[in-house]
CSV table of C-alpha atoms in Angstrom, one decimal:
chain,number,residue,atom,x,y,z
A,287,UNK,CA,-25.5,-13.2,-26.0
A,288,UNK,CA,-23.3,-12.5,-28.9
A,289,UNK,CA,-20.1,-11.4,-29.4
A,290,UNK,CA,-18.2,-9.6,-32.4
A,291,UNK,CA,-15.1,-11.4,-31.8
A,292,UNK,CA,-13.8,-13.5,-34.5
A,293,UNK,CA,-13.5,-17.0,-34.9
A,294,UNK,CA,-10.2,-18.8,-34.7
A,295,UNK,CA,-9.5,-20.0,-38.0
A,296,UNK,CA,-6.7,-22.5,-38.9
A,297,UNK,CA,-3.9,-21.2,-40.9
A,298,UNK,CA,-3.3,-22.2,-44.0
A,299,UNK,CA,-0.6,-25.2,-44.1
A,300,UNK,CA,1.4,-25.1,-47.5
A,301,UNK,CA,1.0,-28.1,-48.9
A,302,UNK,CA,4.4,-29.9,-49.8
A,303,UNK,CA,5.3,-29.9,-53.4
A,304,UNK,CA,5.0,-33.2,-54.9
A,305,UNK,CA,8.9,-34.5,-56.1
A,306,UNK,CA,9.4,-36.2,-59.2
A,307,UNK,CA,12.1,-38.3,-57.8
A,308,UNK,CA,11.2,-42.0,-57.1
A,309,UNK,CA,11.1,-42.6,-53.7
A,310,UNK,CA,12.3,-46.1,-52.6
A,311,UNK,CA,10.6,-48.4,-50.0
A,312,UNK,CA,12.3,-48.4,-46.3
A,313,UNK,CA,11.4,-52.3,-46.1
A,314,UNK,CA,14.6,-53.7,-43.8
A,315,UNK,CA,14.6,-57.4,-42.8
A,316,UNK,CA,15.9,-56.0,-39.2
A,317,UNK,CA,17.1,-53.2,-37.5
A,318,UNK,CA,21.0,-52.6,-38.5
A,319,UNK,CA,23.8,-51.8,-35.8
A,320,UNK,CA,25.6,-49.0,-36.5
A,321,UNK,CA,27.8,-50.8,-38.5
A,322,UNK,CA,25.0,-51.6,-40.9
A,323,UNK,CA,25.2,-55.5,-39.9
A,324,UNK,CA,21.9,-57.1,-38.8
A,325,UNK,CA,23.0,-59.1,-36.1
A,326,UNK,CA,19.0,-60.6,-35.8
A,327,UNK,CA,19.4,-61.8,-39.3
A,328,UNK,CA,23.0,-62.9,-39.2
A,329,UNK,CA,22.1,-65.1,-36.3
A,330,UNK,CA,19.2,-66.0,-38.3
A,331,UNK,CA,21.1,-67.1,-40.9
A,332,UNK,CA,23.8,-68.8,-38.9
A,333,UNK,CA,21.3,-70.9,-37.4
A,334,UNK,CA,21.5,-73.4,-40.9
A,335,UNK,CA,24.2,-74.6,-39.1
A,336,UNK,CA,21.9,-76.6,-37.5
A,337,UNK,CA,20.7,-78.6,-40.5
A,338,UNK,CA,23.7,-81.1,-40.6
A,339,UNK,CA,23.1,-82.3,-36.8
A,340,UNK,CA,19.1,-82.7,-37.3
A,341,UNK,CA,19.3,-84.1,-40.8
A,342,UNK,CA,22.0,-86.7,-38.9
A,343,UNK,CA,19.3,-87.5,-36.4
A,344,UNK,CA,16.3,-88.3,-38.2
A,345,UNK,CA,18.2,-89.6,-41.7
A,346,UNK,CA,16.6,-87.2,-44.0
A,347,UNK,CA,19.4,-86.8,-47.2
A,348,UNK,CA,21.0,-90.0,-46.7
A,349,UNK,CA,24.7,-89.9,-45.5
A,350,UNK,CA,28.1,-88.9,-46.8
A,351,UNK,CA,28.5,-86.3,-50.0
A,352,UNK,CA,24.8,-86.0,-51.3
A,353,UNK,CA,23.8,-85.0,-48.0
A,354,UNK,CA,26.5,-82.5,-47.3
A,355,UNK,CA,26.0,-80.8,-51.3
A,356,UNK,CA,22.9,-80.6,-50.5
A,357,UNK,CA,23.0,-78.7,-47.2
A,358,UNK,CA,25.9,-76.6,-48.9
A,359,UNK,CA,23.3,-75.9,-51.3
A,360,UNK,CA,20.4,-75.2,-49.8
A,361,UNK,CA,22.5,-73.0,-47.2
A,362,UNK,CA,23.6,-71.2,-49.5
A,363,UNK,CA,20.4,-70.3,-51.5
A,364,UNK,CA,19.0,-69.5,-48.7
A,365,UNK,CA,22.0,-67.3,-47.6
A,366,UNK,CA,22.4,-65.2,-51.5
A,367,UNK,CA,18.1,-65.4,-51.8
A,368,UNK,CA,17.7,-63.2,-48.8
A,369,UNK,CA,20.4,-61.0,-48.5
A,370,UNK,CA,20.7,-60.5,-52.1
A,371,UNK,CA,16.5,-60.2,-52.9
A,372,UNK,CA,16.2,-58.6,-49.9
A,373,UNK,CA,17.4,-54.7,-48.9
A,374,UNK,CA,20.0,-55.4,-46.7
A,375,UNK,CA,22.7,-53.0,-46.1
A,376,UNK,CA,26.7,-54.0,-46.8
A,377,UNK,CA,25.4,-57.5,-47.9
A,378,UNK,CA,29.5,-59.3,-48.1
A,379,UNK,CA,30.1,-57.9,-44.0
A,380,UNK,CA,26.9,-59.3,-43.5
A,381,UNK,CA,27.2,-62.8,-45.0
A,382,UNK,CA,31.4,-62.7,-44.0
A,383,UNK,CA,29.9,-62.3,-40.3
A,384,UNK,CA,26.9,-65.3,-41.0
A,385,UNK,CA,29.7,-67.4,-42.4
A,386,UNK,CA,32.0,-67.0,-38.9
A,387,UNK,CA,29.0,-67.6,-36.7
A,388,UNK,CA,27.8,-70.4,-38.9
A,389,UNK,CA,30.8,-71.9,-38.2
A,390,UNK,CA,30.9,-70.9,-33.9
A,391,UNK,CA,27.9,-72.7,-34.2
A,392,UNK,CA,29.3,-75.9,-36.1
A,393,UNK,CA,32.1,-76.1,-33.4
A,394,UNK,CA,29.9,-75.5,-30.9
A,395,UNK,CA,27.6,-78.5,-31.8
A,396,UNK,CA,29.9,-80.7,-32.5
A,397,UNK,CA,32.0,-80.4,-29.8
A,398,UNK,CA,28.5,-81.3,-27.5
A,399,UNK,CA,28.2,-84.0,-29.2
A,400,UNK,CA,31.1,-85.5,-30.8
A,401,UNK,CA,33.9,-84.2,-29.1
A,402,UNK,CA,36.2,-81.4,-30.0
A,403,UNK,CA,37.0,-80.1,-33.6
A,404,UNK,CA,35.1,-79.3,-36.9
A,405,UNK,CA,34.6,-83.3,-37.6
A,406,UNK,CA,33.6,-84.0,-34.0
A,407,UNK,CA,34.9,-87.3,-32.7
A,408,UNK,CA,38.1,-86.2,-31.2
A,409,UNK,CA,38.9,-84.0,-34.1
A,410,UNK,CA,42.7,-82.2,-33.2
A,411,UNK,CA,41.9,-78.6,-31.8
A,412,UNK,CA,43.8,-76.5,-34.2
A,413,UNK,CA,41.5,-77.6,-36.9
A,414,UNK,CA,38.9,-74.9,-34.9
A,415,UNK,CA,40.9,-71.7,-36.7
A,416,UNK,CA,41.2,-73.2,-40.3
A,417,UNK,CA,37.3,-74.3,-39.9
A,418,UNK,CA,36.0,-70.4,-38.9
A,419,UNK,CA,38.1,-68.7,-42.0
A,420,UNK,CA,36.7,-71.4,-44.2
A,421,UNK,CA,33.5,-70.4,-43.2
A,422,UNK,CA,34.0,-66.7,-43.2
A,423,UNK,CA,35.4,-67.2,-46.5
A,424,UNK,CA,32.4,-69.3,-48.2
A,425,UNK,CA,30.3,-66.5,-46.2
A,426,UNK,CA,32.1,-63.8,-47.9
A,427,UNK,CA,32.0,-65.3,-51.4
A,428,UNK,CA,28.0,-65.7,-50.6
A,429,UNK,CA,28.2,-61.9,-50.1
A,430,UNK,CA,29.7,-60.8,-53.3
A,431,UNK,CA,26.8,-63.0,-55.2
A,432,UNK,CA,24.5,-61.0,-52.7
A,433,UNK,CA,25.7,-57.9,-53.7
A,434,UNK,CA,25.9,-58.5,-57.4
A,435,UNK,CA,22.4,-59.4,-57.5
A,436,UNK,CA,21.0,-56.1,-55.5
A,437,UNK,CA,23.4,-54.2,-58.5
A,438,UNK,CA,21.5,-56.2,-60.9
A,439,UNK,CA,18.1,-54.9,-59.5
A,440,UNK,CA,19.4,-52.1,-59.3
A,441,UNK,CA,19.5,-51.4,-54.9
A,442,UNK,CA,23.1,-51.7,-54.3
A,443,UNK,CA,24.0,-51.8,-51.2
A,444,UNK,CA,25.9,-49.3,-49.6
């Protein structure tokens, strides 16, 4: 049995006009709040904190000045290489925010095991305050690097 009624046929789709404006990878190391700060990352980050307790335990960089350089250091390659390398939106809030949990976390170890304060071992309490604007601060200055070097490549932040 036949019929004379058409077949359906799709209608035509217009095909989208290629643009001849470069369109730049969405690659994001984590989702952003609304205030474009990673939390994920800046806890991520902030957990290098943890590098001066564990290289205290098992002796790795010696003692005293080399071994603080070279945790500043590495800390802070680490910090520049992948906020700065990486597309990550308002990079100096970002590392500003790393630096003051970076420092939470100092406090926080050292008062578990050395007592209270930034130096652990009794340390006076109001040296807490100073310690997390230091921090913030160093975090901030690793920020404007940051952000020079995503101008430089040409992804400035917003």
């Amino acid at each position: 049995m036949t019929t004379n009624q058409p077949s359906p046929q799709p209608s035509p789709q217009p095909s989208p006009q290629p643009s001849n404006r470069p369109v730049p990878p969405s690659v994001e190391l984590a989702p952003a709040s609304r205030t474009g700060v990673s939390w994920p990352l800046v806890a991520g980050l902030a957990s290098m904190a943890l590098l001066w307790p564990l290289t205290g335990l098992t002796g790795i960089g010696g003692t005293g000045a080399p071994r603080a350089l070279g945790i500043v250091a590495l800390t802070a390659v680490v910090w520049i290489g992948v906020v700065g390398f990486g597309r990550v939106p308002r990079p100096v809030l970002t590392l500003t925010m790393t630096g003051l949990a970076f420092g939470v976390v100092a406090l926080g170890v050292s008062t578990l095991v050395g007592g209270f304060g930034p130096g652990g071992d009794g340390a006076a309490a109001w040296t807490a305050v100073p310690a997390l604007v230091m921090d913030a601060g160093w975090g901030a200055l690793a920020g404007v690097v940051a952000l020079g070097i995503q101008k430089a490549r040409g992804g400035g932040a917003r």
